[in-house]
Short mmCIF file of C-alpha atoms and ligand atoms in Angstrom, two decimals:
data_model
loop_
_atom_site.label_atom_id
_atom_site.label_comp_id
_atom_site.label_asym_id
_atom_site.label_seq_id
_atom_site.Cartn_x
_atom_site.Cartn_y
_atom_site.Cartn_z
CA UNK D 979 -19.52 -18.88 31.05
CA UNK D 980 -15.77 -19.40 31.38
CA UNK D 981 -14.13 -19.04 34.65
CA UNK D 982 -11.28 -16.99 33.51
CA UNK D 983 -11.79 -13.04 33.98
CA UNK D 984 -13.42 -11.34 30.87
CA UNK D 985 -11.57 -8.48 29.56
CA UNK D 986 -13.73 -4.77 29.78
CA UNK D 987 -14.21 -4.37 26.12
CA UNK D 988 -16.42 -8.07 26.70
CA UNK D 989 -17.80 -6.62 29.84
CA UNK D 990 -18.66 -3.49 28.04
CA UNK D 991 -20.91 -5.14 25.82
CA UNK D 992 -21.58 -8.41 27.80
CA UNK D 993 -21.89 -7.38 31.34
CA UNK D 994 -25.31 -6.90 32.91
CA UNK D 995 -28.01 -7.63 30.61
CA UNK D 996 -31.14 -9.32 31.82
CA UNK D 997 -33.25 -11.43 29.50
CA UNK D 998 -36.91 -12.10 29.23
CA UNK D 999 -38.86 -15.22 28.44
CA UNK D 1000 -38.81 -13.78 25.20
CA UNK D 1001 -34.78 -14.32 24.92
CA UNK D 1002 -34.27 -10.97 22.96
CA UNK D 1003 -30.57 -10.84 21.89
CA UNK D 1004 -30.87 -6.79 22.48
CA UNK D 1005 -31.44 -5.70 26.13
CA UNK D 1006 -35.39 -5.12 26.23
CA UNK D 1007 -36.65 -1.84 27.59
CA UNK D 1008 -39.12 -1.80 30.53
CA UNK D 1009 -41.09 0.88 30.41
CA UNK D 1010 -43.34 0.13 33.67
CA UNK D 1011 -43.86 2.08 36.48
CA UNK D 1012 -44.82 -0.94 38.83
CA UNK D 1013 -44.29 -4.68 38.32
CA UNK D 1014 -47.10 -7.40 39.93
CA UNK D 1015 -46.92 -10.26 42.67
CA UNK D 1016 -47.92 -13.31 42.23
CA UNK D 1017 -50.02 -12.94 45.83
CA UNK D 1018 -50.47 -10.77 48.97
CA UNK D 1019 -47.34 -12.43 50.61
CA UNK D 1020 -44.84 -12.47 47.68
CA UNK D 1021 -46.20 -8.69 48.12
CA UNK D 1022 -45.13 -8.77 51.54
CA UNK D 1023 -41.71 -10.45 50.97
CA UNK D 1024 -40.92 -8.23 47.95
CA UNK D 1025 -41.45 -4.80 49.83
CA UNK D 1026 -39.15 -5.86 52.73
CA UNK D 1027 -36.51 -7.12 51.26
CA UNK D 1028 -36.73 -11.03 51.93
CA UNK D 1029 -36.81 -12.15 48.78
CA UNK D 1030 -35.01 -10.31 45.59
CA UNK D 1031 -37.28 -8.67 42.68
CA UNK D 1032 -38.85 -5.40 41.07
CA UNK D 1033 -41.98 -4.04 42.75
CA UNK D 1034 -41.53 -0.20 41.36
CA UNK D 1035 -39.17 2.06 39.15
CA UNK D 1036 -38.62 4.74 41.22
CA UNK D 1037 -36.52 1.54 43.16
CA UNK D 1038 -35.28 -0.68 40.62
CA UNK D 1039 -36.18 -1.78 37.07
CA UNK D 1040 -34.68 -4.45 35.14
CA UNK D 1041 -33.47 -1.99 32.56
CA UNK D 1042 -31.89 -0.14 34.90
CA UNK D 1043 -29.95 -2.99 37.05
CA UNK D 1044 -28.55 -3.89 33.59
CA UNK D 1045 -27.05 -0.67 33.11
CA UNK D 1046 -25.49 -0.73 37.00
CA UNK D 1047 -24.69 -4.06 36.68
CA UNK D 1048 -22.66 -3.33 33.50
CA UNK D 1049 -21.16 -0.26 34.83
CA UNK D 1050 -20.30 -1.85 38.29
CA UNK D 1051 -18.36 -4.73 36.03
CA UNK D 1052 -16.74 -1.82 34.51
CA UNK D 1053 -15.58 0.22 36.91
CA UNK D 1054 -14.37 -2.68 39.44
CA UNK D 1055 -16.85 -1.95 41.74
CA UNK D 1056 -19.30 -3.96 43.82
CA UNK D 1057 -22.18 -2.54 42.62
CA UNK D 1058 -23.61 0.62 41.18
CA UNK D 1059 -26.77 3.00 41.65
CA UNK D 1060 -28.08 4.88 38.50
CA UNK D 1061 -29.51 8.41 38.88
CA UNK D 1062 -31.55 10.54 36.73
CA UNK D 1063 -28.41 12.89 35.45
CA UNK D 1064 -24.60 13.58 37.10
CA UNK D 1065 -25.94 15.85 39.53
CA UNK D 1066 -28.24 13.93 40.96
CA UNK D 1067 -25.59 11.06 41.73
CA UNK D 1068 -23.14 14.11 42.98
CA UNK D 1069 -26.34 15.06 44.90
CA UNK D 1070 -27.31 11.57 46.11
CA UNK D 1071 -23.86 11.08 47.37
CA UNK D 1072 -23.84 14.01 49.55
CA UNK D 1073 -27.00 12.64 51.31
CA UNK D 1074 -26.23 8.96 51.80
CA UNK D 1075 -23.04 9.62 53.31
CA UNK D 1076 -23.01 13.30 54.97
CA UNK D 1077 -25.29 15.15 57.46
CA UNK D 1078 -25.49 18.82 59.19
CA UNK D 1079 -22.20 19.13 60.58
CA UNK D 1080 -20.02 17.17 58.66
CA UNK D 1081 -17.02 19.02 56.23
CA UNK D 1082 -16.00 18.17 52.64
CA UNK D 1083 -12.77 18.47 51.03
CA UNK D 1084 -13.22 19.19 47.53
CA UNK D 1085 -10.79 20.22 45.12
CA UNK D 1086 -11.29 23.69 43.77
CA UNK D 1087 -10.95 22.51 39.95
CA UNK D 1088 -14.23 20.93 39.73
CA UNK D 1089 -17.60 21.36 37.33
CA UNK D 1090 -19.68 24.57 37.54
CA UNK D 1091 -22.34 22.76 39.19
CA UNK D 1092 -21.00 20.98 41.60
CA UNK D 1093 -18.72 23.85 42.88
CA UNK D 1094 -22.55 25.35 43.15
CA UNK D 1095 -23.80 22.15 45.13
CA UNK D 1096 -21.11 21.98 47.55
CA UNK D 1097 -20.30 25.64 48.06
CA UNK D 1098 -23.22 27.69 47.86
CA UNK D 1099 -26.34 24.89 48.26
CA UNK D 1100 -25.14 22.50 51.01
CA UNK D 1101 -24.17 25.06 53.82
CA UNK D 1102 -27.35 26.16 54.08
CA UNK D 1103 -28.06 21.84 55.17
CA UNK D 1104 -25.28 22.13 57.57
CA UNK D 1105 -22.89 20.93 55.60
CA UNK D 1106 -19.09 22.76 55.51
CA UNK D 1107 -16.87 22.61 52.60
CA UNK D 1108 -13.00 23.72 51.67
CA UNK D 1109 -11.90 24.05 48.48
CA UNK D 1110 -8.23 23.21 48.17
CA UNK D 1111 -5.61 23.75 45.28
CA UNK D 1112 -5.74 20.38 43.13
CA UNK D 1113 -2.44 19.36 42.85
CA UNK D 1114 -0.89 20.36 46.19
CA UNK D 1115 -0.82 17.37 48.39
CA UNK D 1116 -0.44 19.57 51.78
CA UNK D 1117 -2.78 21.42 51.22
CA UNK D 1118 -5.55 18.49 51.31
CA UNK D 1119 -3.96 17.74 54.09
CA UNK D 1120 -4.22 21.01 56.00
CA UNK D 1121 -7.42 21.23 54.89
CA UNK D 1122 -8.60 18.21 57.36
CA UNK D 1123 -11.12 18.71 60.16
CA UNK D 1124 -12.14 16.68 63.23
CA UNK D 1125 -15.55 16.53 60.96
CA UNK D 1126 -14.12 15.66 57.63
CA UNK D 1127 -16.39 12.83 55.97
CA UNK D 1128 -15.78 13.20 52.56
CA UNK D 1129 -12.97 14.19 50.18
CA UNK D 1130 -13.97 14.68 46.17
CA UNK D 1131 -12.23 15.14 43.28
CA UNK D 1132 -12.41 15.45 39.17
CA UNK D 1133 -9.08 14.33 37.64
CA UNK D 1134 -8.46 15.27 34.41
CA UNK D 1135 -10.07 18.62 35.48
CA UNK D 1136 -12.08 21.10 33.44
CA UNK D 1137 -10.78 22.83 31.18
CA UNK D 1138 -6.85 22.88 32.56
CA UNK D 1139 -6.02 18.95 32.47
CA UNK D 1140 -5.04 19.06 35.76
CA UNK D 1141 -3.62 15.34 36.95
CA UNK D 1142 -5.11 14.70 41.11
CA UNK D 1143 -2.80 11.69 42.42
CA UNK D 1144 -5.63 9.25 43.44
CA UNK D 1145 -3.79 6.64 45.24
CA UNK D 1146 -1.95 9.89 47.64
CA UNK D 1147 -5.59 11.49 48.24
CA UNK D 1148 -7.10 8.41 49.24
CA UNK D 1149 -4.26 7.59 51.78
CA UNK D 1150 -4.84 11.41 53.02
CA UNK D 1151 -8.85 10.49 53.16
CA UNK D 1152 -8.54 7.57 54.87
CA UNK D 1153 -6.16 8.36 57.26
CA UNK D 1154 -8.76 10.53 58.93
CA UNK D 1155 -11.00 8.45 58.45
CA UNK D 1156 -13.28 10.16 55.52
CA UNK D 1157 -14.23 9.04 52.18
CA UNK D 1158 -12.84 9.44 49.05
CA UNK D 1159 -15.16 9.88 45.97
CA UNK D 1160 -14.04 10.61 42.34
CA UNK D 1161 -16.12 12.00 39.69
CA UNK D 1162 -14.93 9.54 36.50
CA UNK D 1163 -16.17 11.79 33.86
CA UNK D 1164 -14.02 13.00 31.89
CA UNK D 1165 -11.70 9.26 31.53
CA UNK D 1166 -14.75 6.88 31.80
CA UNK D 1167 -13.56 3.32 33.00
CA UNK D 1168 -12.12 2.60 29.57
CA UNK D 1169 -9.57 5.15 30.69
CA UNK D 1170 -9.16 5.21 34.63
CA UNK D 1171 -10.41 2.79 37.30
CA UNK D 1172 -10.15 4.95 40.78
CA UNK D 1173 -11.67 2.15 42.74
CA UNK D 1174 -8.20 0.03 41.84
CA UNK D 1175 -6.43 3.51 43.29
CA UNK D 1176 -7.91 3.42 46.04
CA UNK D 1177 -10.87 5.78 45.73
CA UNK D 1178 -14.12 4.20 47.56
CA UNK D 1179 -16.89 5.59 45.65
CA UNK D 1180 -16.84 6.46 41.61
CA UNK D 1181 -19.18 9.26 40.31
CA UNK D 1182 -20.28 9.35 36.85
CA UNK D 1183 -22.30 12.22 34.52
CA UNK D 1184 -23.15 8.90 31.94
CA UNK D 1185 -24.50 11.81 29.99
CA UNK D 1186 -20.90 12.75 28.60
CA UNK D 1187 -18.73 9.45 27.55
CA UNK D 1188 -20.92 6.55 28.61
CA UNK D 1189 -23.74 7.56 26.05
CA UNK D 1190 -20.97 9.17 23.96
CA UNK D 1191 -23.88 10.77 21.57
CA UNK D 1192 -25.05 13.40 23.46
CA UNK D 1193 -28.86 12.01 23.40
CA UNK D 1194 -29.99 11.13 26.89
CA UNK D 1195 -28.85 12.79 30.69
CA UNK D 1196 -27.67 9.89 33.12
CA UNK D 1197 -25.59 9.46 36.48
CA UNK D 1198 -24.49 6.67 38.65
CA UNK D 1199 -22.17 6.23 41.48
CA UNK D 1200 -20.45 2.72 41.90
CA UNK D 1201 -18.81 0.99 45.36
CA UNK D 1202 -18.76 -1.71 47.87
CA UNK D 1203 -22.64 -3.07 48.43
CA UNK D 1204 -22.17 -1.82 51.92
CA UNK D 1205 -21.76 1.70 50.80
CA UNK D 1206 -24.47 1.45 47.81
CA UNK D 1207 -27.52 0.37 49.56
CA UNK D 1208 -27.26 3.40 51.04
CA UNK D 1209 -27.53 5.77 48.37
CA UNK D 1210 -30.22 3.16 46.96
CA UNK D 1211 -32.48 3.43 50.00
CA UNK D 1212 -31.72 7.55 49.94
CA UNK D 1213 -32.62 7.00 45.62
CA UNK D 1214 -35.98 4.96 46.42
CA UNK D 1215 -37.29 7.50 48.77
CA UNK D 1216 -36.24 10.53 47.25
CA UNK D 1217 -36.55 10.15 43.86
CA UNK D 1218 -33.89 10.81 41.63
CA UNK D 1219 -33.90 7.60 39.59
CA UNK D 1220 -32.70 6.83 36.01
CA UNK D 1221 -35.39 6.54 33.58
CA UNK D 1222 -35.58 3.06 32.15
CA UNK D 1223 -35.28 4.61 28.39
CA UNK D 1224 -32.25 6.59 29.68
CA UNK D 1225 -30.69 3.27 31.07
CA UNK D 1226 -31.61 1.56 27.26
CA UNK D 1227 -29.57 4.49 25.77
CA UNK D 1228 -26.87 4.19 27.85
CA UNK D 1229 -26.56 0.18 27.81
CA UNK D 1230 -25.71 0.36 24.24
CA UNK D 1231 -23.34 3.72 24.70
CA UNK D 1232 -21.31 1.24 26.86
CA UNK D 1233 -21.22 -1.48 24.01
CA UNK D 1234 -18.73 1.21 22.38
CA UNK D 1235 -17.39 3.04 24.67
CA UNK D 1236 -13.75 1.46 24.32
CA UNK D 1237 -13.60 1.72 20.45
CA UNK D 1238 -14.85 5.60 20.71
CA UNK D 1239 -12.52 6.69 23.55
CA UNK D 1240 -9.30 4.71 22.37
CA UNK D 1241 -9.79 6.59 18.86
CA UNK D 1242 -11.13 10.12 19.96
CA UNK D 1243 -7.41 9.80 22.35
CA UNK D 1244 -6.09 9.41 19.49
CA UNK D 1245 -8.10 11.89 17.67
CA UNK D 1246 -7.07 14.37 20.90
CA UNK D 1247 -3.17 13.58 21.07
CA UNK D 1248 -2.84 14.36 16.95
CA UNK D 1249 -4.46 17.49 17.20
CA UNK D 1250 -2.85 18.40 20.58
CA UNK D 1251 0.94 17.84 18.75
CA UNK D 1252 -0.45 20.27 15.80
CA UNK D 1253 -1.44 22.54 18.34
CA UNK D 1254 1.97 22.62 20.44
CA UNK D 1255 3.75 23.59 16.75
CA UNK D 1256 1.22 26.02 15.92
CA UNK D 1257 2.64 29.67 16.14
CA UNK D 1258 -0.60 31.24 16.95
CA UNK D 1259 -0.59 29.46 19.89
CA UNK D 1260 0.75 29.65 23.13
CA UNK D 1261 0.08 27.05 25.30
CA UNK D 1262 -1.48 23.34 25.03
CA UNK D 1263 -2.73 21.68 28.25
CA UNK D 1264 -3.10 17.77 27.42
CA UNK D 1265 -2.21 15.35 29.49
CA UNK D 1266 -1.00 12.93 26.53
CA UNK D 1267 1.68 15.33 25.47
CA UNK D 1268 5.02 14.84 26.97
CA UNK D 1269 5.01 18.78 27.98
CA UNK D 1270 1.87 18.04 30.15
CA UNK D 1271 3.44 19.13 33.35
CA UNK D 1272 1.63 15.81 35.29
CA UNK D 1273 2.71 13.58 31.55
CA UNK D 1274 4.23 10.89 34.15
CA UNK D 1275 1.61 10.37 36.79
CA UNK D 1276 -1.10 10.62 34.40
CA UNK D 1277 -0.36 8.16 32.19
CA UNK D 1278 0.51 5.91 35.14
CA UNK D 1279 -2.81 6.61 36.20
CA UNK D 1280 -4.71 6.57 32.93
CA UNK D 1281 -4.44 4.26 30.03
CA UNK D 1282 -4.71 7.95 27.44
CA UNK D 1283 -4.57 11.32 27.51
CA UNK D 1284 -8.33 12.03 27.25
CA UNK D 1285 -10.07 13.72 24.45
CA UNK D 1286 -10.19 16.93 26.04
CA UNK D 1287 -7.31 19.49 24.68
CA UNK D 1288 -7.28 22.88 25.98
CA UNK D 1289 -5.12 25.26 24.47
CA UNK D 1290 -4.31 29.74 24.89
CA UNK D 1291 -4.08 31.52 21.66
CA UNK D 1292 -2.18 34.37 21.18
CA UNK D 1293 -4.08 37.61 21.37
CA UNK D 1294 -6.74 37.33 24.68
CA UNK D 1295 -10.97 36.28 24.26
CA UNK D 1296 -10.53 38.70 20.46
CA UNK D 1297 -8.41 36.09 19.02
CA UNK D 1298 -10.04 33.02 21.05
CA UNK D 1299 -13.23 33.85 20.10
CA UNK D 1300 -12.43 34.69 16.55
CA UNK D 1301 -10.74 31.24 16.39
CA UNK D 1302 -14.38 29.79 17.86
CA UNK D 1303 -16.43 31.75 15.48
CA UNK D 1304 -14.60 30.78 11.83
CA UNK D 1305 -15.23 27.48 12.61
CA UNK D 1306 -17.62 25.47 10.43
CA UNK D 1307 -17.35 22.13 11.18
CA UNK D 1308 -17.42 21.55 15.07
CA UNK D 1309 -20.19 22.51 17.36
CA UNK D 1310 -19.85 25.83 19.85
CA UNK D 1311 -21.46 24.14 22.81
CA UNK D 1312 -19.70 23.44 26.36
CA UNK D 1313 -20.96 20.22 26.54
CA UNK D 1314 -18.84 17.14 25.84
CA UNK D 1315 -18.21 13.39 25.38
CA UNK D 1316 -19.96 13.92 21.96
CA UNK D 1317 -18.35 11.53 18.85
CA UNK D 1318 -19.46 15.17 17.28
CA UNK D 1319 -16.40 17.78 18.54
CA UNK D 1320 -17.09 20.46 20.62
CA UNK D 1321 -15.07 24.03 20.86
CA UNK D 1322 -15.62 26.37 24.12
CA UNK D 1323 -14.64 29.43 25.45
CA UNK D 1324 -13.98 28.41 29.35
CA UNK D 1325 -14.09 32.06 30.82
CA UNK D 1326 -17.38 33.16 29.27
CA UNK D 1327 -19.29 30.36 29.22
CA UNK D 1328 -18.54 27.27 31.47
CA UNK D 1329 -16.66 29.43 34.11
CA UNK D 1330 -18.50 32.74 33.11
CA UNK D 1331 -20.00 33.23 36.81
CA UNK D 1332 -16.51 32.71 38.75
CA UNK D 1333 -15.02 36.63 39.59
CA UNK D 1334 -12.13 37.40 37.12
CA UNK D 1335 -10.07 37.85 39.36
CA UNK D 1336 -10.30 33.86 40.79
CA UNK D 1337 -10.70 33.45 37.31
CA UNK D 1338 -7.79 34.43 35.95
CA UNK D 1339 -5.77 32.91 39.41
CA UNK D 1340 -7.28 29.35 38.48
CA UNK D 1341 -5.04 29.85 34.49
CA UNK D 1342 -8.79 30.49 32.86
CA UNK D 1343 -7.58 33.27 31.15
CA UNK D 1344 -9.23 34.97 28.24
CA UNK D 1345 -7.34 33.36 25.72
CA UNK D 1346 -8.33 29.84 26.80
CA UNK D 1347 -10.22 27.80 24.07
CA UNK D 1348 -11.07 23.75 25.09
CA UNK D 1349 -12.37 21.50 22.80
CA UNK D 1350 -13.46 18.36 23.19
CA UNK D 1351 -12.44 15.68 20.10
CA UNK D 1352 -14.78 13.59 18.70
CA UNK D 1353 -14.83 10.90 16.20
CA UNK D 1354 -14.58 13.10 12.71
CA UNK D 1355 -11.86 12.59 10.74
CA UNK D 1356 -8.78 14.58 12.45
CA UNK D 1357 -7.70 16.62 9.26
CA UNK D 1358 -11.11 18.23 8.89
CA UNK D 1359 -11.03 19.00 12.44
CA UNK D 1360 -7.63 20.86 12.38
CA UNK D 1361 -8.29 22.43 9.24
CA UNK D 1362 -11.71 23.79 10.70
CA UNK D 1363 -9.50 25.73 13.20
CA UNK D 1364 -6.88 26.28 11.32
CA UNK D 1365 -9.01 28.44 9.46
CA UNK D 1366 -9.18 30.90 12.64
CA UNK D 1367 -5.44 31.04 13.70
CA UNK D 1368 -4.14 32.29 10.46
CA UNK D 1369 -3.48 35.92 9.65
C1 PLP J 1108 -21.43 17.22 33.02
C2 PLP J 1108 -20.67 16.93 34.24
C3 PLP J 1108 -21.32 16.71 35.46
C4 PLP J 1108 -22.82 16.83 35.63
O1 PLP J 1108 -23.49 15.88 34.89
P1 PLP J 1108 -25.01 16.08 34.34
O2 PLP J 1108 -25.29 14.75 33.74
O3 PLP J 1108 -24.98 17.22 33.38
O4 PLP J 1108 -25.86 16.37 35.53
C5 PLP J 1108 -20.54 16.39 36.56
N1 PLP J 1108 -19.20 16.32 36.47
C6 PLP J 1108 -18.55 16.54 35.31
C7 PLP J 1108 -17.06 16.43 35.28
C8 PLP J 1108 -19.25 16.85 34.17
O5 PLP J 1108 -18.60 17.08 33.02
#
């Protein structure tokens, strides 16, 4: 191959894939639980380490190293470590690089289930946690502890847009010493590289963007090797690995992941302007628009705006939800990263179990509707909700 760089829409469909003696132009799918030695001492060498190869899937399978290679390429990163959904690499994380003890600094806008996982299932493990306001710098820093190991963060977060300034968290996490993980969901590495910001680990749910079809559950985390063979050896034992059939689905997600996100942006900033004019409307949180309060820093920091618009109608959860039930066209589901768009309603599904009152505190008022854009054409998509903010 050439020995100038490869641009990521090559890498995206290039990167990664192992061939057979077969020389099948489409990545093959290993379905095998174990793979055989050729004798007792290739055995030997295989299990410890000494020489490199596949001895069982819950450790590696080639399927599977194509998809972290791929991703790895993608996301700048050393290497990567595939896990059977988001959680489980949010999970993983936590116990490769934490024990009883140690204190996370998370910020408070992050996904339902990982507020769970780090505030109401790891103290019981030892394991201390301080959710601090996004966006306010200080207060990451006040938040550090002689004990601090880890800081995390979502940026774009769910459902506000909120913009985190990677490269000024990182120099907060590693000035104590700590960690800095980012969960790359909602940008994918078509949109935002945080290793190049400075974060050290990336955290992926592969089932949103990376598939981009909602068909399979996936998760990875990518980093220095150093930092990786750790979650691997916590992976092999424990058991959280990426199904090779997952890791087949996902490869060829990544072979369009550029095309779909640079259109569904654009898909996302169209229907984000119609919003912002709309009078039934009162408020548009995307990061694309010029109003976005963070406009500058994330689009220094991201190549788009995302495809996630949130938006307050006029009139509470009665005109919100009437909005979300006269559509016709897009899907009511809280899931995302769908070419298919999505329409929520934040405070009553996805954030239904936070108190109001926090609720409400956080800007996910009862009005709040997101919707994730998909690949439709974008007049059918605003004129399926235009039908619910007339009259
Ligand atoms: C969906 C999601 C997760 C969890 O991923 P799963 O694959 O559903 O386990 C984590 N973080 C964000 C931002 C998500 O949207």
């Amino acid at each position: 191959m050439s020995t100038t760089p490869l641009h990521p829409e090559t890498l995206a469909i290039r990167a990664g894939k192992e061939t057979s003696d077969y020389q099948e132009h489409s990545q093959a799918m290993f379905l095998t639980s174990s793979f055989k030695s050729a004798s007792a001492a290739e055995a030997a060498k295989l299990f410890s380490g000494e020489i490199p190869g596949y001895t069982y899937s819950r450790f590696t399978n080639p399927t599977v190293s194509a998809f972290q290679a791929r991703l790895a390429a993608l996301e700048g990163g050393e290497r990567a470590v595939a896990t059977a959904s988001g959680m489980a690499a949010i999970h993983g994380l936590v116990q490769a690089f934490l024990s009883a003890g140690d204190h996370i600094v998370a910020s408070q806008s992050l996904f339902g289930a990982t507020v769970q996982l780090l505030g109401n299932i790891l103290p019981r493990f030892g394991i201390e946690v301080t959710f601090v306001a996004a966006t306010d710098l200080d207060a990451w820093r006040a938040a550090v502890q002689p004990n601090t190991k880890l800081f995390y963060l979502e940026t774009p977060s769910n459902p506000l847009t909120e913009i985190i300034d990677i490269r000024a968290v990182a120099d907060i996490a590693h000035a104590c010493g700590a960690l800095l993980a980012v969960d790359n969901c909602f940008c994918s590495p078509a949109l935002q590289k945080p290793l190049s910001l400075g974060a050290d680990l990336v955290v992926h749910s592969a089932t949103k963007y990376i598939d981009g079809q909602g068909r399979v559950l996936g998760g990875a985390v990518v980093g220095s090797h150093e930092l990786l063979e750790k979650l691997y050896l916590f992976v092999r034992s424990a058991g959280p690995t990426l199904s090779a059939f997952n890791a087949w689905v996902l490869l060829s997600g990544l072979e369009t992941l550029f095309v779909r996100m640079e259109r569904q942006c654009a898909n996302a900033l169209q229907l984000a302007r119609w919003l912002e004019t709309h009078p039934a409307i009162e408020k548009v949180y995307y990061p694309g628009l010029p109003s976005h309060p963070q406009h500058e820093l994330a689009m220094r920091q991201q190549t788009a705006g995302g495809a996630v618009v949130s938006f307050i109608v006029k009139g509470g959860r009665e005109a919100a939800w009437k909005l979300i039930d006269s559509t016709q066209l897009v899907s009511i589901t809280a899931n995302l990263g769908d070419v298919k768009t999505t329409i929520t309603h934040p405070a009553t599904t996805t954030h239904g179990r936070v108190a109001p009152e926090v609720r409400e505190k956080a800007g996910i008022v009862e009005g709040l509707v997101r919707v994730a854009v998909g690949l439709e054409h974008p007049a059918d998509v605003q004129a399926d909700l235009a039908r619910g903010l007339e009259g």
